[in-house]
Amino acid sequence: MHILKNKNLKYIFLMIIFFSISLGLWNNFRLLWLEENGFTTSEIGKLMSLASFFGCISILFISLKVDMNKIKRMVEWTLVIKLLSQLVLFFGYSYLPLKVIAILFIFDVASYSVGFLGIYPLITRIEKNENIYSYRKLTQYIFQDVGVLVGGILIGNSIGNFVFSYNNFLLISIFSLCIALAFLVAVKLDEGRCLKTVGFRDFFEILKHDKIQVFYFIYSIVGNTSYYCALGMQMLILTNVLDYTVQDATFFFLIMGIIADIFGIIALKKLTPKNDYITIFLKLGFRMIGYTVAFIFPTNKLILFAIMIALFTSTAYENRTDGIYFNRFDTDYQLVASNIRNLINKLGETLGFFLAGFLFPFGVSWIFGVAAVVGFIQLGVGWYLVYLRLQMDR
């Protein structure tokens, strides 16, 4: 495999692997961890929304202070901040006030947002193409599922007096983060190759003349709003509404994650239609149909079916729905483009979590109804993007 032949790419992908294991393990249980430590469902929704918004502010700050020549150091520092936040949460959760726990949790979520935004721009300093964009995303998804698997196997079990609880999963997450940071430090970039410093003003000058990118950013914020409205509280939906045990819910998400990863790989290699209108519908159209059915007929089976469709399509076709637009920028512009894109994504995520937390007390059907309305807008924008690209290629 080409990635294994390049030492820096290999180290970056190993970093992604251990970072993703940490995320899969911790993210799967963090809402239940908050609930166990005194937060209500409504408070959790608001806290996730606030954490996502703080991630937006962090991305904006990074965008003003960091350029492509400092990208590796920026990712390293975000991993360090995430690591320190989790260490304090692990050792102090039993006696810290809820407000302090909330602040640390916000730092944990925000640092993840900033950290992952720098990974692909870091990769583009070595190599850039649509397939490696998808390989990076698939690696993240696959090993997040490994983290979920570890949690699903260990939850409730013990080794001697050591019981695998939500808080001990946080400890395992910390160890995995340490390994990820070590691999990142091992990456050695060509320091003699200085890239052009690109600011927001330079980037927006490009956007003035690039209608495709403007609509791609609209597509991104609308899509994240829909997705996180529907699935931002997915663990609480399964455990509190559908009466799954924590272990059963974990294995459900694990199995669906594995299936989605396999489909994502097959779709990348064998099942990507030549017609991108069809590709967009395969990723988004069936998802919106599932949301709509769950809204109109909110039975447990149809709610579960809507979640399954969304998860199944989550990793597929990103080379055609995201990578093809992201790689339109020159390497010099990759970091600022990544910052803007992730800022927009986090705004959508913030709104999605807010909607999920606000609608949860009114019933899950309303969550899927609102997600469907917003999602159909994303589908329309996605088709319009294909139209714009085809017009430009003529």
Short mmCIF file of C-alpha atoms in Angstrom, two decimals:
data_model
loop_
_atom_site.label_atom_id
_atom_site.label_comp_id
_atom_site.label_asym_id
_atom_site.label_seq_id
_atom_site.Cartn_x
_atom_site.Cartn_y
_atom_site.Cartn_z
CA MET A 1 0.00 0.00 0.00
CA HIS A 2 1.39 3.42 -1.00
CA ILE A 3 0.76 4.96 2.42
CA LEU A 4 3.04 2.40 4.10
CA LYS A 5 5.94 3.28 1.78
CA ASN A 6 6.07 6.88 2.97
CA LYS A 7 7.33 7.13 6.56
CA ASN A 8 5.59 10.42 7.33
CA LEU A 9 2.27 9.25 5.91
CA LYS A 10 2.61 6.03 7.88
CA TYR A 11 3.16 7.94 11.13
CA ILE A 12 0.23 10.24 10.41
CA PHE A 13 -2.09 7.31 9.73
CA LEU A 14 -0.88 5.54 12.88
CA MET A 15 -1.66 8.74 14.78
CA ILE A 16 -5.14 8.76 13.22
CA ILE A 17 -5.62 5.13 14.27
CA PHE A 18 -4.91 5.70 17.97
CA PHE A 19 -6.65 9.09 18.03
CA SER A 20 -9.72 7.42 16.51
CA ILE A 21 -9.68 4.52 18.99
CA SER A 22 -9.66 7.09 21.78
CA LEU A 23 -12.56 8.96 20.16
CA GLY A 24 -14.62 5.85 19.49
CA LEU A 25 -14.29 4.61 23.05
CA TRP A 26 -14.88 7.94 24.79
CA ASN A 27 -17.42 9.51 22.42
CA ASN A 28 -19.64 6.43 22.57
CA PHE A 29 -20.00 6.69 26.34
CA ARG A 30 -19.44 10.37 27.11
CA LEU A 31 -23.15 11.29 27.16
CA LEU A 32 -23.86 8.41 29.54
CA TRP A 33 -20.84 9.50 31.60
CA LEU A 34 -22.36 12.97 31.88
CA GLU A 35 -25.76 11.53 32.79
CA GLU A 36 -24.15 9.31 35.43
CA ASN A 37 -22.41 12.35 36.90
CA GLY A 38 -25.54 14.42 37.43
CA PHE A 39 -26.41 16.07 34.10
CA THR A 40 -29.99 15.87 32.79
CA THR A 41 -30.80 15.01 29.17
CA SER A 42 -31.69 18.63 28.43
CA GLU A 43 -28.46 19.85 30.05
CA ILE A 44 -26.43 17.36 28.02
CA GLY A 45 -27.95 18.64 24.77
CA LYS A 46 -27.18 22.23 25.74
CA LEU A 47 -23.66 21.30 26.87
CA MET A 48 -22.91 19.51 23.59
CA SER A 49 -24.23 22.49 21.67
CA LEU A 50 -22.10 24.88 23.75
CA ALA A 51 -19.03 22.64 23.34
CA SER A 52 -19.56 22.60 19.59
CA PHE A 53 -19.94 26.40 19.52
CA PHE A 54 -16.75 26.80 21.55
CA GLY A 55 -15.11 24.56 18.95
CA CYS A 56 -16.21 27.11 16.33
CA ILE A 57 -14.58 29.93 18.30
CA SER A 58 -11.40 27.87 18.66
CA ILE A 59 -11.31 27.17 14.94
CA LEU A 60 -11.75 30.86 14.20
CA PHE A 61 -8.91 31.75 16.56
CA ILE A 62 -6.63 29.10 15.04
CA SER A 63 -7.49 30.37 11.58
CA LEU A 64 -6.23 33.84 12.47
CA LYS A 65 -3.03 32.66 14.16
CA VAL A 66 -1.82 29.51 12.37
CA ASP A 67 -0.74 28.91 8.79
CA MET A 68 0.27 25.77 6.88
CA ASN A 69 3.88 26.10 8.05
CA LYS A 70 2.74 25.64 11.68
CA ILE A 71 0.11 22.98 11.06
CA LYS A 72 1.94 20.09 12.75
CA ARG A 73 2.59 22.06 15.92
CA MET A 74 -1.05 23.15 16.03
CA VAL A 75 -2.30 19.55 15.90
CA GLU A 76 0.22 18.54 18.57
CA TRP A 77 -0.98 21.26 20.96
CA THR A 78 -4.64 20.38 20.48
CA LEU A 79 -3.87 16.75 21.38
CA VAL A 80 -2.03 17.95 24.48
CA ILE A 81 -5.01 20.12 25.54
CA LYS A 82 -7.42 17.23 24.98
CA LEU A 83 -5.14 14.93 26.96
CA LEU A 84 -4.89 17.33 29.92
CA SER A 85 -8.67 17.93 29.94
CA GLN A 86 -9.35 14.20 30.05
CA LEU A 87 -6.76 13.65 32.80
CA VAL A 88 -8.44 16.23 35.05
CA LEU A 89 -11.88 14.76 34.28
CA PHE A 90 -10.62 11.28 35.14
CA PHE A 91 -9.03 12.20 38.45
CA GLY A 92 -11.45 14.93 39.52
CA TYR A 93 -14.93 13.87 38.39
CA SER A 94 -16.07 12.71 41.84
CA TYR A 95 -15.47 16.01 43.64
CA LEU A 96 -15.37 18.75 40.98
CA PRO A 97 -18.47 21.01 40.68
CA LEU A 98 -20.66 20.32 37.67
CA LYS A 99 -19.75 23.70 36.16
CA VAL A 100 -16.05 22.79 36.23
CA ILE A 101 -16.78 19.39 34.69
CA ALA A 102 -18.78 21.16 31.99
CA ILE A 103 -15.88 23.53 31.23
CA LEU A 104 -13.39 20.65 31.00
CA PHE A 105 -15.80 18.73 28.80
CA ILE A 106 -16.07 21.74 26.49
CA PHE A 107 -12.26 21.88 26.21
CA ASP A 108 -12.21 18.15 25.45
CA VAL A 109 -14.77 18.45 22.64
CA ALA A 110 -13.34 21.68 21.22
CA SER A 111 -9.78 20.34 21.10
CA TYR A 112 -11.01 17.34 19.12
CA SER A 113 -12.67 19.70 16.65
CA VAL A 114 -9.50 21.71 16.15
CA GLY A 115 -7.22 18.67 16.12
CA PHE A 116 -8.99 16.81 13.36
CA LEU A 117 -9.33 19.89 11.18
CA GLY A 118 -5.54 20.01 10.87
CA ILE A 119 -4.94 16.39 9.92
CA TYR A 120 -5.87 16.49 6.24
CA PRO A 121 -4.05 19.79 5.60
CA LEU A 122 -1.04 18.13 7.27
CA ILE A 123 -1.39 15.19 4.89
CA THR A 124 -1.54 17.53 1.88
CA ARG A 125 1.94 18.75 2.73
CA ILE A 126 2.99 15.24 1.69
CA GLU A 127 0.34 14.15 -0.83
CA LYS A 128 -3.10 15.28 -2.02
CA ASN A 129 -5.84 13.44 -3.97
CA GLU A 130 -9.50 12.43 -3.59
CA ASN A 131 -8.67 8.83 -2.66
CA ILE A 132 -6.27 9.68 0.15
CA TYR A 133 -8.96 12.03 1.49
CA SER A 134 -11.32 9.05 1.67
CA TYR A 135 -8.61 6.75 3.09
CA ARG A 136 -8.08 9.24 5.89
CA LYS A 137 -11.80 9.37 6.66
CA LEU A 138 -12.22 5.57 6.41
CA THR A 139 -9.25 5.02 8.73
CA GLN A 140 -10.89 7.33 11.24
CA TYR A 141 -14.25 5.58 10.97
CA ILE A 142 -12.84 2.04 11.14
CA PHE A 143 -10.74 2.64 14.24
CA GLN A 144 -13.45 4.62 15.96
CA ASP A 145 -15.42 1.40 15.59
CA VAL A 146 -12.50 -0.46 17.17
CA GLY A 147 -12.84 1.88 20.14
CA VAL A 148 -16.55 1.17 20.31
CA LEU A 149 -15.80 -2.58 20.14
CA VAL A 150 -13.38 -2.32 23.07
CA GLY A 151 -16.05 -0.56 25.11
CA GLY A 152 -18.76 -3.01 24.13
CA ILE A 153 -16.66 -6.00 25.16
CA LEU A 154 -15.37 -4.55 28.41
CA ILE A 155 -18.36 -2.61 29.79
CA GLY A 156 -19.39 -4.06 33.15
CA ASN A 157 -16.57 -6.62 33.22
CA SER A 158 -13.69 -6.58 35.68
CA ILE A 159 -10.12 -7.70 36.16
CA GLY A 160 -9.64 -8.26 39.86
CA ASN A 161 -10.84 -5.10 41.56
CA PHE A 162 -10.63 -3.07 38.35
CA VAL A 163 -14.14 -2.62 36.92
CA PHE A 164 -14.56 -1.31 33.39
CA SER A 165 -16.83 1.68 33.95
CA TYR A 166 -17.42 4.81 31.88
CA ASN A 167 -14.71 6.60 33.82
CA ASN A 168 -12.18 3.81 33.26
CA PHE A 169 -12.91 3.99 29.55
CA LEU A 170 -11.80 7.60 29.86
CA LEU A 171 -8.47 6.28 31.21
CA ILE A 172 -8.06 3.95 28.23
CA SER A 173 -8.87 6.89 25.97
CA ILE A 174 -6.06 8.84 27.64
CA PHE A 175 -3.53 6.05 26.99
CA SER A 176 -4.57 5.88 23.34
CA LEU A 177 -4.21 9.65 23.01
CA CYS A 178 -0.66 9.43 24.40
CA ILE A 179 0.30 6.92 21.70
CA ALA A 180 -1.31 9.09 19.01
CA LEU A 181 0.68 12.10 20.20
CA ALA A 182 3.92 10.08 20.12
CA PHE A 183 3.37 9.11 16.47
CA LEU A 184 2.56 12.70 15.54
CA VAL A 185 5.77 13.94 17.15
CA ALA A 186 7.66 11.37 15.01
CA VAL A 187 6.46 13.04 11.78
CA LYS A 188 9.29 15.04 10.21
CA LEU A 189 8.20 17.55 7.58
CA ASP A 190 10.47 19.37 5.17
CA GLU A 191 11.05 22.54 7.18
CA GLY A 192 12.82 24.12 4.23
CA ARG A 193 9.62 24.12 2.20
CA CYS A 194 7.76 27.24 3.27
CA LEU A 195 4.25 27.55 1.93
CA LYS A 196 2.49 30.79 1.16
CA THR A 197 0.79 32.38 4.18
CA VAL A 198 -2.88 32.64 3.33
CA GLY A 199 -5.34 34.64 5.41
CA PHE A 200 -9.11 34.89 5.46
CA ARG A 201 -9.04 37.88 3.13
CA ASP A 202 -7.10 35.93 0.48
CA PHE A 203 -9.48 33.01 0.84
CA PHE A 204 -12.63 35.11 0.53
CA GLU A 205 -11.20 36.73 -2.59
CA ILE A 206 -11.23 33.24 -4.11
CA LEU A 207 -14.79 32.61 -2.93
CA LYS A 208 -15.98 35.75 -4.70
CA HIS A 209 -15.17 34.03 -7.98
CA ASP A 210 -15.96 30.42 -7.03
CA LYS A 211 -19.69 29.79 -6.80
CA ILE A 212 -19.12 26.06 -6.32
CA GLN A 213 -17.24 26.52 -3.07
CA VAL A 214 -19.86 28.92 -1.71
CA PHE A 215 -22.61 26.36 -2.26
CA TYR A 216 -20.39 23.58 -0.93
CA PHE A 217 -20.13 25.45 2.38
CA ILE A 218 -23.92 25.87 2.42
CA TYR A 219 -24.21 22.15 1.73
CA SER A 220 -21.88 21.43 4.68
CA ILE A 221 -23.65 23.53 7.32
CA VAL A 222 -27.09 22.30 6.32
CA GLY A 223 -25.90 18.69 6.22
CA ASN A 224 -24.30 18.79 9.66
CA THR A 225 -27.39 20.43 11.14
CA SER A 226 -29.55 17.60 9.80
CA TYR A 227 -27.18 14.81 10.80
CA TYR A 228 -26.55 15.95 14.36
CA CYS A 229 -30.20 16.79 14.91
CA ALA A 230 -31.05 13.18 14.06
CA LEU A 231 -28.05 11.36 15.55
CA GLY A 232 -26.39 13.75 18.01
CA MET A 233 -28.28 12.09 20.89
CA GLN A 234 -28.27 8.60 19.37
CA MET A 235 -27.04 6.75 22.47
CA LEU A 236 -29.69 8.42 24.63
CA ILE A 237 -32.37 7.60 22.04
CA LEU A 238 -31.47 3.91 22.15
CA THR A 239 -31.12 3.67 25.93
CA ASN A 240 -33.82 6.10 27.13
CA VAL A 241 -36.44 5.74 24.37
CA LEU A 242 -35.95 2.33 22.75
CA ASP A 243 -35.01 0.67 26.08
CA TYR A 244 -31.71 -0.81 24.89
CA THR A 245 -29.15 -1.69 27.53
CA VAL A 246 -25.90 0.26 27.29
CA GLN A 247 -24.08 -2.86 26.08
CA ASP A 248 -26.72 -3.69 23.45
CA ALA A 249 -26.70 -0.09 22.21
CA THR A 250 -22.91 -0.15 22.02
CA PHE A 251 -22.86 -3.32 19.95
CA PHE A 252 -25.60 -1.95 17.72
CA PHE A 253 -23.50 1.11 16.90
CA LEU A 254 -20.43 -1.09 16.52
CA ILE A 255 -22.08 -3.45 14.06
CA MET A 256 -23.56 -0.58 12.09
CA GLY A 257 -20.19 1.17 12.09
CA ILE A 258 -18.44 -1.93 10.73
CA ILE A 259 -21.10 -2.40 8.05
CA ALA A 260 -20.84 1.28 7.11
CA ASP A 261 -17.03 1.06 6.91
CA ILE A 262 -17.18 -2.01 4.68
CA PHE A 263 -19.74 -0.35 2.45
CA GLY A 264 -17.62 2.81 2.37
CA ILE A 265 -14.59 0.83 1.16
CA ILE A 266 -16.61 -1.09 -1.44
CA ALA A 267 -18.31 2.10 -2.61
CA LEU A 268 -14.92 3.80 -3.02
CA LYS A 269 -13.52 0.92 -5.07
CA LYS A 270 -16.48 -0.62 -6.92
CA LEU A 271 -19.88 1.03 -6.39
CA THR A 272 -19.47 4.72 -7.15
CA PRO A 273 -21.86 5.59 -10.00
CA LYS A 274 -20.57 7.64 -12.90
CA ASN A 275 -23.62 9.87 -12.48
CA ASP A 276 -23.00 12.06 -9.42
CA TYR A 277 -26.71 12.91 -9.10
CA ILE A 278 -27.26 9.24 -8.27
CA THR A 279 -24.26 9.24 -5.91
CA ILE A 280 -25.69 12.16 -3.92
CA PHE A 281 -29.06 10.42 -3.69
CA LEU A 282 -27.47 7.17 -2.51
CA LYS A 283 -25.79 9.03 0.35
CA LEU A 284 -28.54 11.49 1.28
CA GLY A 285 -31.82 10.61 -0.40
CA PHE A 286 -32.50 7.29 1.32
CA ARG A 287 -31.46 8.89 4.62
CA MET A 288 -34.12 11.58 4.24
CA ILE A 289 -36.73 8.98 3.36
CA GLY A 290 -35.87 7.12 6.58
CA TYR A 291 -36.14 10.30 8.65
CA THR A 292 -39.49 11.16 7.08
CA VAL A 293 -40.94 7.70 7.73
CA ALA A 294 -39.76 7.84 11.37
CA PHE A 295 -41.48 11.22 11.74
CA ILE A 296 -44.80 10.10 10.24
CA PHE A 297 -44.81 6.62 11.83
CA PRO A 298 -42.71 6.92 15.02
CA THR A 299 -42.64 3.25 15.99
CA ASN A 300 -39.54 1.83 17.64
CA LYS A 301 -38.70 -0.27 14.57
CA LEU A 302 -38.95 2.65 12.14
CA ILE A 303 -36.96 4.95 14.43
CA LEU A 304 -34.28 2.29 14.57
CA PHE A 305 -34.48 1.87 10.79
CA ALA A 306 -33.95 5.61 10.27
CA ILE A 307 -30.87 5.53 12.50
CA MET A 308 -29.55 2.48 10.62
CA ILE A 309 -29.89 4.17 7.22
CA ALA A 310 -28.09 7.29 8.45
CA LEU A 311 -25.24 5.25 9.93
CA PHE A 312 -25.00 2.98 6.88
CA THR A 313 -24.49 5.92 4.53
CA SER A 314 -22.26 7.95 6.86
CA THR A 315 -18.86 6.84 5.49
CA ALA A 316 -19.68 6.30 1.82
CA TYR A 317 -19.00 8.46 -1.23
CA GLU A 318 -17.08 11.20 0.59
CA ASN A 319 -14.62 11.28 -2.30
CA ARG A 320 -17.48 12.60 -4.47
CA THR A 321 -19.52 14.55 -1.89
CA ASP A 322 -16.63 16.27 -0.07
CA GLY A 323 -13.15 15.41 -1.32
CA ILE A 324 -13.78 16.58 -4.87
CA TYR A 325 -14.58 20.09 -3.60
CA PHE A 326 -11.95 20.22 -0.89
CA ASN A 327 -9.14 19.32 -3.27
CA ARG A 328 -10.04 22.17 -5.62
CA PHE A 329 -7.87 24.40 -3.43
CA ASP A 330 -4.11 24.60 -3.86
CA THR A 331 -2.01 23.21 -1.01
CA ASP A 332 -1.24 26.76 0.17
CA TYR A 333 -4.95 27.25 0.81
CA GLN A 334 -5.67 23.87 2.42
CA LEU A 335 -5.42 24.98 6.05
CA VAL A 336 -7.55 28.09 5.76
CA ALA A 337 -10.05 26.13 3.62
CA SER A 338 -10.09 23.37 6.25
CA ASN A 339 -10.57 25.96 9.00
CA ILE A 340 -13.50 27.60 7.22
CA ARG A 341 -15.07 24.25 6.36
CA ASN A 342 -14.73 22.94 9.91
CA LEU A 343 -15.98 26.20 11.35
CA ILE A 344 -19.07 25.87 9.17
CA ASN A 345 -19.42 22.18 10.04
CA LYS A 346 -19.20 22.97 13.76
CA LEU A 347 -21.85 25.67 13.41
CA GLY A 348 -24.10 23.06 11.79
CA GLU A 349 -23.22 20.57 14.52
CA THR A 350 -23.95 23.19 17.18
CA LEU A 351 -27.36 23.90 15.72
CA GLY A 352 -28.06 20.17 15.29
CA PHE A 353 -27.23 19.38 18.92
CA PHE A 354 -29.31 22.35 20.06
CA LEU A 355 -32.29 21.16 18.04
CA ALA A 356 -31.87 17.58 19.30
CA GLY A 357 -31.72 18.70 22.94
CA PHE A 358 -34.65 21.10 22.49
CA LEU A 359 -36.85 18.55 20.66
CA PHE A 360 -35.98 15.49 22.78
CA PRO A 361 -38.65 16.21 25.48
CA PHE A 362 -41.31 16.55 22.74
CA GLY A 363 -40.60 13.10 21.32
CA VAL A 364 -38.09 11.51 18.99
CA SER A 365 -40.43 11.82 16.00
CA TRP A 366 -39.97 15.61 16.02
CA ILE A 367 -36.21 15.18 15.97
CA PHE A 368 -36.45 13.16 12.76
CA GLY A 369 -39.07 15.46 11.26
CA VAL A 370 -36.86 18.53 11.61
CA ALA A 371 -33.79 16.55 10.47
CA ALA A 372 -35.69 15.47 7.34
CA VAL A 373 -36.74 19.01 6.40
CA VAL A 374 -33.18 20.30 6.75
CA GLY A 375 -31.79 17.21 5.04
CA PHE A 376 -33.93 17.63 1.94
CA ILE A 377 -32.45 21.11 1.59
CA GLN A 378 -28.98 19.55 1.71
CA LEU A 379 -29.97 17.05 -0.98
CA GLY A 380 -31.13 19.87 -3.24
CA VAL A 381 -27.93 21.86 -2.71
CA GLY A 382 -25.88 18.71 -3.36
CA TRP A 383 -27.59 18.19 -6.72
CA TYR A 384 -27.08 21.85 -7.58
CA LEU A 385 -23.36 21.46 -6.86
CA VAL A 386 -23.19 18.59 -9.34
CA TYR A 387 -24.96 20.76 -11.91
CA LEU A 388 -22.44 23.60 -11.36
CA ARG A 389 -19.48 21.25 -11.76
CA LEU A 390 -20.86 19.74 -14.95
CA GLN A 391 -21.49 23.20 -16.38
CA MET A 392 -17.91 24.23 -15.58
CA ASP A 393 -16.44 21.08 -17.15
CA ARG A 394 -18.14 21.68 -20.50
#
